Short mmCIF file of N, CA, C and O in Angstrom, two decimals:
data_model
loop_
_atom_site.label_atom_id
_atom_site.label_comp_id
_atom_site.label_asym_id
_atom_site.label_seq_id
_atom_site.Cartn_x
_atom_site.Cartn_y
_atom_site.Cartn_z
N MET A 1 -2.17 -11.22 -28.16
CA MET A 1 -0.82 -12.20 -27.62
C MET A 1 -0.38 -10.95 -25.99
O MET A 1 -0.84 -9.93 -26.31
N LYS A 2 -0.92 -11.43 -25.64
CA LYS A 2 -0.27 -11.68 -24.17
C LYS A 2 0.80 -11.46 -23.86
O LYS A 2 1.94 -12.68 -23.47
N ILE A 3 1.37 -10.40 -23.13
CA ILE A 3 2.68 -10.20 -22.58
C ILE A 3 2.44 -9.85 -21.01
O ILE A 3 1.94 -9.61 -20.49
N LEU A 4 4.12 -10.57 -20.50
CA LEU A 4 3.54 -10.07 -19.01
C LEU A 4 5.22 -9.85 -18.58
O LEU A 4 6.17 -9.70 -18.91
N ILE A 5 5.34 -8.77 -17.95
CA ILE A 5 6.43 -7.63 -17.48
C ILE A 5 6.35 -8.25 -15.45
O ILE A 5 5.54 -8.23 -15.47
N ILE A 6 7.70 -8.42 -15.65
CA ILE A 6 7.67 -8.93 -14.22
C ILE A 6 9.07 -8.27 -13.84
O ILE A 6 10.01 -8.38 -14.02
N ILE A 7 9.21 -7.40 -12.21
CA ILE A 7 9.57 -6.58 -11.85
C ILE A 7 9.33 -6.30 -10.84
O ILE A 7 8.16 -6.69 -10.02
N PRO A 8 10.56 -6.40 -9.68
CA PRO A 8 10.39 -7.07 -8.28
C PRO A 8 9.26 -5.02 -7.76
O PRO A 8 8.47 -5.75 -6.90
N SER A 9 9.49 -4.12 -8.59
CA SER A 9 8.47 -3.30 -8.33
C SER A 9 7.97 -2.23 -9.01
O SER A 9 9.20 -1.94 -10.19
N LEU A 10 7.12 -1.12 -9.58
CA LEU A 10 7.14 -0.23 -10.48
C LEU A 10 7.46 1.40 -9.64
O LEU A 10 6.75 2.19 -10.01
N LYS A 11 7.89 0.87 -7.72
CA LYS A 11 8.06 2.36 -7.20
C LYS A 11 9.23 3.29 -8.13
O LYS A 11 10.16 2.77 -8.92
N GLN A 12 8.53 5.06 -8.05
CA GLN A 12 9.34 5.79 -8.18
C GLN A 12 10.48 5.79 -7.40
O GLN A 12 10.99 5.49 -6.66
N GLY A 13 11.55 5.80 -8.65
CA GLY A 13 12.66 6.48 -8.54
C GLY A 13 13.84 5.36 -9.11
O GLY A 13 14.97 5.87 -9.00
N GLY A 14 13.74 4.31 -9.15
CA GLY A 14 14.32 3.32 -9.93
C GLY A 14 14.34 3.76 -11.31
O GLY A 14 13.45 3.77 -12.04
N GLY A 15 15.66 3.15 -12.34
CA GLY A 15 15.54 2.85 -12.95
C GLY A 15 15.13 2.13 -14.22
O GLY A 15 14.25 2.22 -15.24
N ALA A 16 15.26 0.63 -13.91
CA ALA A 16 14.76 -0.71 -14.59
C ALA A 16 12.98 -0.25 -14.19
O ALA A 16 12.22 -0.81 -15.35
N GLU A 17 12.99 0.37 -13.36
CA GLU A 17 11.18 0.07 -12.81
C GLU A 17 10.19 1.32 -13.62
O GLU A 17 9.55 1.12 -14.49
N LYS A 18 11.02 2.38 -14.11
CA LYS A 18 10.76 3.72 -15.39
C LYS A 18 10.96 3.23 -15.97
O LYS A 18 10.17 3.00 -17.28
N VAL A 19 11.87 1.97 -16.55
CA VAL A 19 11.75 1.94 -18.78
C VAL A 19 10.74 0.29 -18.63
O VAL A 19 10.10 0.27 -19.30
N ALA A 20 10.43 -0.31 -17.72
CA ALA A 20 9.45 -1.72 -17.59
C ALA A 20 8.24 -0.38 -17.64
O ALA A 20 7.13 -1.18 -18.49
N SER A 21 7.76 0.43 -16.84
CA SER A 21 6.08 1.09 -17.56
C SER A 21 6.06 1.97 -18.52
O SER A 21 5.45 1.80 -19.02
N ILE A 22 7.74 2.38 -18.97
CA ILE A 22 7.62 2.99 -20.54
C ILE A 22 7.29 2.16 -21.42
O ILE A 22 6.28 2.38 -22.14
N LEU A 23 8.27 0.88 -21.27
CA LEU A 23 8.20 -0.24 -22.23
C LEU A 23 7.15 -0.68 -22.21
O LEU A 23 5.80 -0.54 -23.33
N GLY A 24 6.11 -0.43 -21.29
CA GLY A 24 4.93 -1.66 -20.78
C GLY A 24 3.67 -0.95 -21.71
O GLY A 24 3.20 -1.44 -22.76
N THR A 25 3.37 0.55 -21.41
CA THR A 25 2.65 1.57 -21.93
C THR A 25 2.65 1.85 -23.45
O THR A 25 1.76 1.67 -23.95
N ASN A 26 4.20 1.51 -23.90
CA ASN A 26 4.13 1.81 -25.26
C ASN A 26 3.32 0.46 -25.99
O ASN A 26 2.89 0.27 -27.12
N ILE A 27 4.09 -0.82 -25.51
CA ILE A 27 3.72 -2.18 -25.90
C ILE A 27 1.87 -2.07 -26.07
O ILE A 27 1.67 -2.59 -26.59
N ARG A 28 1.81 -1.80 -24.94
CA ARG A 28 -0.13 -1.88 -24.80
C ARG A 28 -0.05 -0.84 -25.84
O ARG A 28 -1.53 -1.27 -26.26
N LYS A 29 -0.15 0.15 -26.19
CA LYS A 29 -0.49 1.13 -27.03
C LYS A 29 -0.61 0.90 -28.34
O LYS A 29 -1.34 1.37 -29.59
N HIS A 30 0.60 -0.55 -28.78
CA HIS A 30 0.12 -1.25 -30.05
C HIS A 30 -0.88 -1.99 -30.30
O HIS A 30 -0.87 -2.98 -30.92
N GLY A 31 -1.78 -2.68 -28.94
CA GLY A 31 -2.65 -3.61 -29.10
C GLY A 31 -2.44 -4.76 -28.80
O GLY A 31 -3.51 -5.33 -28.55
N TYR A 32 -1.00 -4.51 -27.83
CA TYR A 32 -1.03 -6.11 -26.79
C TYR A 32 -2.03 -6.17 -25.86
O TYR A 32 -1.91 -4.67 -24.97
N GLU A 33 -2.13 -7.07 -24.95
CA GLU A 33 -3.03 -7.36 -23.68
C GLU A 33 -1.77 -7.52 -23.00
O GLU A 33 -0.82 -8.28 -22.78
N LEU A 34 -1.29 -6.01 -21.71
CA LEU A 34 -0.79 -6.45 -21.02
C LEU A 34 -0.68 -6.57 -19.68
O LEU A 34 -1.40 -5.88 -18.86
N TYR A 35 0.57 -7.01 -18.82
CA TYR A 35 0.15 -7.61 -17.79
C TYR A 35 1.18 -7.15 -16.69
O TYR A 35 2.26 -7.43 -17.47
N TYR A 36 1.44 -6.74 -16.00
CA TYR A 36 2.25 -6.17 -14.53
C TYR A 36 2.37 -7.34 -13.92
O TYR A 36 1.61 -7.30 -13.30
N LEU A 37 3.25 -8.02 -12.87
CA LEU A 37 4.05 -8.70 -11.79
C LEU A 37 4.82 -8.75 -10.99
O LEU A 37 6.06 -8.09 -11.72
N THR A 38 4.03 -7.80 -9.57
CA THR A 38 5.87 -7.72 -9.30
C THR A 38 5.88 -8.19 -7.76
O THR A 38 4.54 -9.04 -7.40
N PHE A 39 6.65 -8.14 -7.03
CA PHE A 39 6.93 -9.25 -5.70
C PHE A 39 6.47 -8.17 -4.43
O PHE A 39 5.91 -8.47 -4.00
N TYR A 40 6.46 -6.77 -4.63
CA TYR A 40 6.30 -5.76 -3.86
C TYR A 40 5.38 -4.94 -4.42
O TYR A 40 5.87 -4.17 -4.91
N ASP A 41 4.42 -4.36 -3.36
CA ASP A 41 3.86 -2.91 -3.78
C ASP A 41 4.20 -1.78 -2.73
O ASP A 41 3.54 -1.93 -1.43
N PHE A 42 4.50 -0.80 -3.69
CA PHE A 42 5.10 0.16 -3.18
C PHE A 42 4.03 1.57 -3.78
O PHE A 42 4.09 0.92 -5.01
N GLU A 43 4.42 2.37 -3.06
CA GLU A 43 4.09 3.63 -3.61
C GLU A 43 5.10 4.78 -2.77
O GLU A 43 5.70 4.94 -2.59
N PRO A 44 4.94 5.98 -4.30
CA PRO A 44 4.35 5.79 -5.71
C PRO A 44 4.84 4.74 -6.55
O PRO A 44 5.97 4.68 -6.45
N LYS A 45 4.23 4.58 -7.37
CA LYS A 45 4.68 4.02 -8.51
C LYS A 45 5.04 4.71 -9.66
O LYS A 45 3.55 5.87 -9.80
N TYR A 46 5.31 4.28 -11.01
CA TYR A 46 5.24 5.19 -12.25
C TYR A 46 4.03 4.90 -12.70
O TYR A 46 3.55 4.05 -12.34
N TYR A 47 3.89 5.79 -13.81
CA TYR A 47 2.07 5.64 -14.43
C TYR A 47 3.11 4.04 -15.52
O TYR A 47 3.84 4.45 -16.06
N PHE A 48 1.32 3.72 -15.76
CA PHE A 48 1.86 2.77 -16.30
C PHE A 48 0.10 2.23 -17.27
O PHE A 48 -0.46 2.24 -15.99
N GLU A 49 0.46 1.73 -18.13
CA GLU A 49 -1.11 1.36 -18.61
C GLU A 49 -0.95 -0.66 -18.64
O GLU A 49 -0.09 -0.93 -18.90
N GLY A 50 -1.93 -1.21 -18.22
CA GLY A 50 -1.87 -2.53 -18.45
C GLY A 50 -2.73 -3.23 -16.79
O GLY A 50 -2.64 -2.39 -16.28
N GLU A 51 -2.68 -4.12 -16.77
CA GLU A 51 -2.93 -4.51 -15.28
C GLU A 51 -2.03 -5.17 -14.90
O GLU A 51 -0.85 -5.44 -14.79
N TYR A 52 -2.24 -4.91 -13.57
CA TYR A 52 -1.14 -4.60 -12.63
C TYR A 52 -1.50 -5.51 -11.67
O TYR A 52 -2.94 -5.89 -10.50
N TYR A 53 -0.74 -6.78 -11.05
CA TYR A 53 -0.76 -7.54 -9.71
C TYR A 53 0.30 -7.82 -9.31
O TYR A 53 1.65 -7.22 -9.75
N THR A 54 0.39 -7.80 -8.00
CA THR A 54 1.87 -7.87 -6.92
C THR A 54 1.33 -9.24 -5.95
O THR A 54 0.04 -9.91 -5.93
N LEU A 55 2.41 -9.94 -5.64
CA LEU A 55 2.74 -10.67 -4.74
C LEU A 55 2.74 -10.08 -2.88
O LEU A 55 2.24 -10.83 -2.18
N ASN A 56 2.98 -8.98 -3.23
CA ASN A 56 2.74 -8.59 -1.92
C ASN A 56 3.83 -8.90 -0.83
O ASN A 56 3.49 -8.96 -0.12
N GLU A 57 4.61 -9.41 -1.20
CA GLU A 57 5.68 -9.86 -0.33
C GLU A 57 6.61 -8.90 0.39
O GLU A 57 6.23 -7.39 0.66
N ASN A 58 6.68 -9.08 2.19
CA ASN A 58 7.35 -8.27 3.12
C ASN A 58 9.26 -8.18 2.68
O ASN A 58 9.85 -9.13 1.87
N VAL A 59 10.35 -7.58 2.56
CA VAL A 59 11.14 -7.30 2.32
C VAL A 59 11.51 -7.93 3.01
O VAL A 59 11.46 -7.87 4.40
N ASN A 60 12.56 -9.14 2.94
CA ASN A 60 13.65 -9.88 3.70
C ASN A 60 14.78 -10.38 3.48
O ASN A 60 14.83 -10.23 1.56
N ASN A 61 15.68 -9.93 3.94
CA ASN A 61 17.27 -9.72 3.47
C ASN A 61 18.43 -11.20 3.99
O ASN A 61 18.82 -11.19 3.84
N SER A 62 17.13 -12.24 4.61
CA SER A 62 18.39 -13.36 4.88
C SER A 62 18.35 -14.40 3.45
O SER A 62 17.41 -14.13 3.30
N LEU A 63 19.38 -15.74 3.75
CA LEU A 63 19.48 -16.35 2.75
C LEU A 63 18.77 -17.15 2.73
O LEU A 63 18.27 -17.13 1.40
N PHE A 64 18.17 -17.90 3.76
CA PHE A 64 17.10 -18.67 3.55
C PHE A 64 15.94 -18.32 2.84
O PHE A 64 15.30 -19.45 2.07
N ASP A 65 15.86 -17.03 3.56
CA ASP A 65 14.36 -16.24 2.67
C ASP A 65 14.61 -15.87 1.18
O ASP A 65 13.48 -16.21 0.50
N LYS A 66 15.57 -15.48 0.65
CA LYS A 66 16.03 -15.61 -0.56
C LYS A 66 15.74 -16.38 -1.16
O LYS A 66 14.91 -16.48 -2.72
N LEU A 67 16.41 -17.99 -1.00
CA LEU A 67 16.17 -19.29 -1.48
C LEU A 67 15.01 -19.61 -1.26
O LEU A 67 14.17 -20.16 -2.75
N LYS A 68 14.48 -19.45 -0.73
CA LYS A 68 12.38 -20.42 -0.15
C LYS A 68 12.02 -18.84 -1.53
O LYS A 68 11.09 -19.63 -2.73
N LYS A 69 12.14 -17.97 -1.63
CA LYS A 69 11.55 -17.09 -2.45
C LYS A 69 11.53 -17.02 -4.06
O LYS A 69 10.75 -17.03 -4.61
N LEU A 70 12.77 -17.82 -4.04
CA LEU A 70 12.95 -18.06 -5.46
C LEU A 70 12.20 -18.75 -6.09
O LEU A 70 11.65 -18.97 -7.89
N PHE A 71 12.10 -20.05 -5.48
CA PHE A 71 11.32 -21.56 -5.69
C PHE A 71 10.04 -20.99 -5.37
O PHE A 71 8.79 -21.01 -6.44
N VAL A 72 9.19 -20.53 -4.14
CA VAL A 72 7.97 -19.71 -4.42
C VAL A 72 7.45 -18.89 -6.01
O VAL A 72 6.52 -18.68 -6.38
N ARG A 73 8.14 -18.00 -5.50
CA ARG A 73 8.02 -16.97 -6.37
C ARG A 73 7.54 -17.54 -8.32
O ARG A 73 7.24 -17.29 -9.50
N ALA A 74 9.11 -18.62 -8.61
CA ALA A 74 9.05 -19.36 -9.74
C ALA A 74 7.68 -20.58 -9.82
O ALA A 74 6.82 -20.32 -10.88
N ARG A 75 7.33 -20.32 -9.23
CA ARG A 75 5.50 -21.29 -9.12
C ARG A 75 4.65 -20.45 -9.13
O ARG A 75 3.50 -20.98 -9.91
N LYS A 76 4.55 -19.50 -8.41
CA LYS A 76 3.72 -18.65 -9.13
C LYS A 76 3.65 -17.71 -9.87
O LYS A 76 2.44 -17.87 -10.79
N ILE A 77 4.57 -17.42 -10.69
CA ILE A 77 5.05 -17.01 -12.01
C ILE A 77 4.59 -17.98 -12.92
O ILE A 77 3.63 -17.52 -13.60
N SER A 78 4.74 -19.20 -12.57
CA SER A 78 4.04 -19.98 -13.52
C SER A 78 2.77 -20.48 -13.70
O SER A 78 1.44 -20.67 -14.48
N GLN A 79 2.23 -20.62 -12.28
CA GLN A 79 0.56 -20.51 -11.99
C GLN A 79 -0.10 -19.56 -12.66
O GLN A 79 -1.20 -19.56 -13.57
N PHE A 80 1.05 -18.16 -12.78
CA PHE A 80 -0.02 -16.82 -13.27
C PHE A 80 0.05 -17.14 -14.58
O PHE A 80 -0.70 -17.07 -15.60
N CYS A 81 0.98 -17.63 -15.14
CA CYS A 81 1.35 -17.78 -17.18
C CYS A 81 0.13 -18.89 -17.61
O CYS A 81 -0.50 -18.24 -18.36
N LYS A 82 0.20 -19.68 -16.93
CA LYS A 82 -0.73 -20.61 -17.30
C LYS A 82 -2.67 -20.21 -16.95
O LYS A 82 -2.66 -20.40 -18.35
N LYS A 83 -2.57 -19.40 -16.11
CA LYS A 83 -3.69 -18.98 -15.59
C LYS A 83 -4.88 -17.62 -16.93
O LYS A 83 -5.59 -17.88 -17.63
N LYS A 84 -3.48 -16.81 -17.16
CA LYS A 84 -3.99 -15.77 -17.96
C LYS A 84 -3.20 -16.11 -19.16
O LYS A 84 -3.25 -15.28 -20.32
N ASP A 85 -2.62 -17.42 -19.62
CA ASP A 85 -2.53 -18.59 -20.98
C ASP A 85 -1.44 -16.47 -21.81
O ASP A 85 -1.51 -16.35 -22.81
N ILE A 86 -0.30 -16.93 -20.45
CA ILE A 86 1.09 -15.62 -21.40
C ILE A 86 1.57 -15.88 -22.43
O ILE A 86 2.17 -17.87 -22.16
N ASP A 87 2.12 -15.22 -23.67
CA ASP A 87 2.40 -15.61 -24.94
C ASP A 87 3.69 -15.57 -24.53
O ASP A 87 5.15 -15.89 -25.08
N ILE A 88 4.91 -13.95 -23.79
CA ILE A 88 5.84 -14.05 -23.55
C ILE A 88 6.23 -12.79 -22.03
O ILE A 88 5.03 -12.20 -21.49
N VAL A 89 7.33 -13.52 -21.91
CA VAL A 89 7.12 -13.19 -20.22
C VAL A 89 8.47 -11.93 -20.53
O VAL A 89 9.55 -12.77 -21.19
N ILE A 90 8.61 -10.75 -20.04
CA ILE A 90 9.90 -10.12 -20.49
C ILE A 90 10.01 -9.68 -18.25
O ILE A 90 8.97 -9.25 -17.92
N SER A 91 11.31 -9.95 -17.90
CA SER A 91 11.77 -9.93 -16.76
C SER A 91 13.22 -8.82 -16.70
O SER A 91 13.84 -8.57 -17.50
N PHE A 92 13.07 -8.13 -15.62
CA PHE A 92 13.69 -7.06 -15.37
C PHE A 92 14.53 -6.99 -13.98
O PHE A 92 14.23 -7.47 -13.27
N MET A 93 15.64 -7.04 -13.62
CA MET A 93 16.30 -7.25 -12.63
C MET A 93 16.87 -8.20 -12.53
O MET A 93 15.77 -9.35 -12.48
N GLU A 94 18.03 -8.88 -11.52
CA GLU A 94 18.25 -10.66 -11.32
C GLU A 94 17.16 -10.69 -10.36
O GLU A 94 16.68 -12.03 -10.63
N THR A 95 16.50 -10.10 -9.50
CA THR A 95 15.56 -10.96 -8.47
C THR A 95 14.32 -11.33 -9.60
O THR A 95 13.70 -12.19 -9.05
N ALA A 96 13.95 -10.53 -10.45
CA ALA A 96 12.74 -11.49 -11.87
C ALA A 96 13.30 -12.57 -12.35
O ALA A 96 12.85 -13.27 -13.03
N ASN A 97 14.30 -12.13 -12.97
CA ASN A 97 14.69 -13.04 -13.56
C ASN A 97 15.45 -14.21 -13.39
O ASN A 97 15.38 -15.27 -13.86
N PHE A 98 15.82 -14.85 -12.31
CA PHE A 98 15.98 -15.66 -11.69
C PHE A 98 14.82 -16.61 -12.00
O PHE A 98 14.91 -17.55 -12.13
N PRO A 99 13.52 -16.37 -10.99
CA PRO A 99 12.11 -16.53 -10.84
C PRO A 99 11.45 -17.04 -12.02
O PRO A 99 10.76 -17.83 -12.45
N ALA A 100 11.67 -16.36 -12.65
CA ALA A 100 10.93 -16.13 -14.42
C ALA A 100 11.96 -17.44 -15.30
O ALA A 100 10.90 -18.06 -16.17
N THR A 101 13.21 -17.57 -15.11
CA THR A 101 13.21 -18.96 -16.05
C THR A 101 12.76 -20.07 -15.30
O THR A 101 13.00 -20.79 -16.48
N LEU A 102 13.29 -20.03 -13.70
CA LEU A 102 12.71 -21.61 -13.61
C LEU A 102 11.42 -21.62 -13.67
O LEU A 102 11.27 -22.53 -13.63
N SER A 103 10.59 -20.41 -13.77
CA SER A 103 8.75 -20.95 -13.85
C SER A 103 9.11 -21.64 -15.06
O SER A 103 7.96 -21.95 -15.10
N LYS A 104 9.90 -21.24 -16.02
CA LYS A 104 9.73 -21.49 -17.68
C LYS A 104 10.07 -23.25 -18.11
O LYS A 104 9.17 -23.73 -18.15
N ILE A 105 10.99 -23.32 -17.10
CA ILE A 105 11.28 -24.86 -16.39
C ILE A 105 10.47 -25.75 -15.95
O ILE A 105 10.08 -26.76 -16.24
N ILE A 106 9.44 -24.75 -14.76
CA ILE A 106 8.21 -25.56 -13.95
C ILE A 106 6.92 -25.37 -15.58
O ILE A 106 6.25 -26.97 -15.39
N LEU A 107 6.65 -24.75 -15.91
CA LEU A 107 6.00 -25.03 -17.05
C LEU A 107 6.15 -26.18 -17.83
O LEU A 107 5.33 -26.98 -18.36
N THR A 108 7.65 -26.06 -18.62
CA THR A 108 7.81 -27.23 -19.50
C THR A 108 7.72 -28.29 -18.68
O THR A 108 7.21 -29.68 -19.48
N LEU A 109 7.68 -28.53 -17.93
CA LEU A 109 7.56 -30.22 -16.61
C LEU A 109 6.97 -30.34 -16.40
O LEU A 109 6.12 -31.89 -16.30
N SER A 110 5.43 -29.66 -16.45
CA SER A 110 3.87 -29.51 -16.11
C SER A 110 3.30 -29.83 -17.28
O SER A 110 3.44 -30.22 -18.26
#
């Protein structure tokens, strides 16, 4: 089974980031194929096991950029899931939850 964890980043200092790294590492220890997909690539990262991918976006706070990112991220997530044949997606935080949900709709329609 292939599992994808989507989170804005794995940067040390955040609670959700720490939970994602611990959860993913434990999932992988149970023999599952695990992928992380982040929007931003910050250092230092929490320790994690699994394959790491990032969209390596720039931090932008304008309303237009946030709306645009929602749809761009959803498309990229659906493409990633299709390419890697992902079975389960786990997302953390609203900035990952919204595009993850929208990506499922995109996958269903395609």
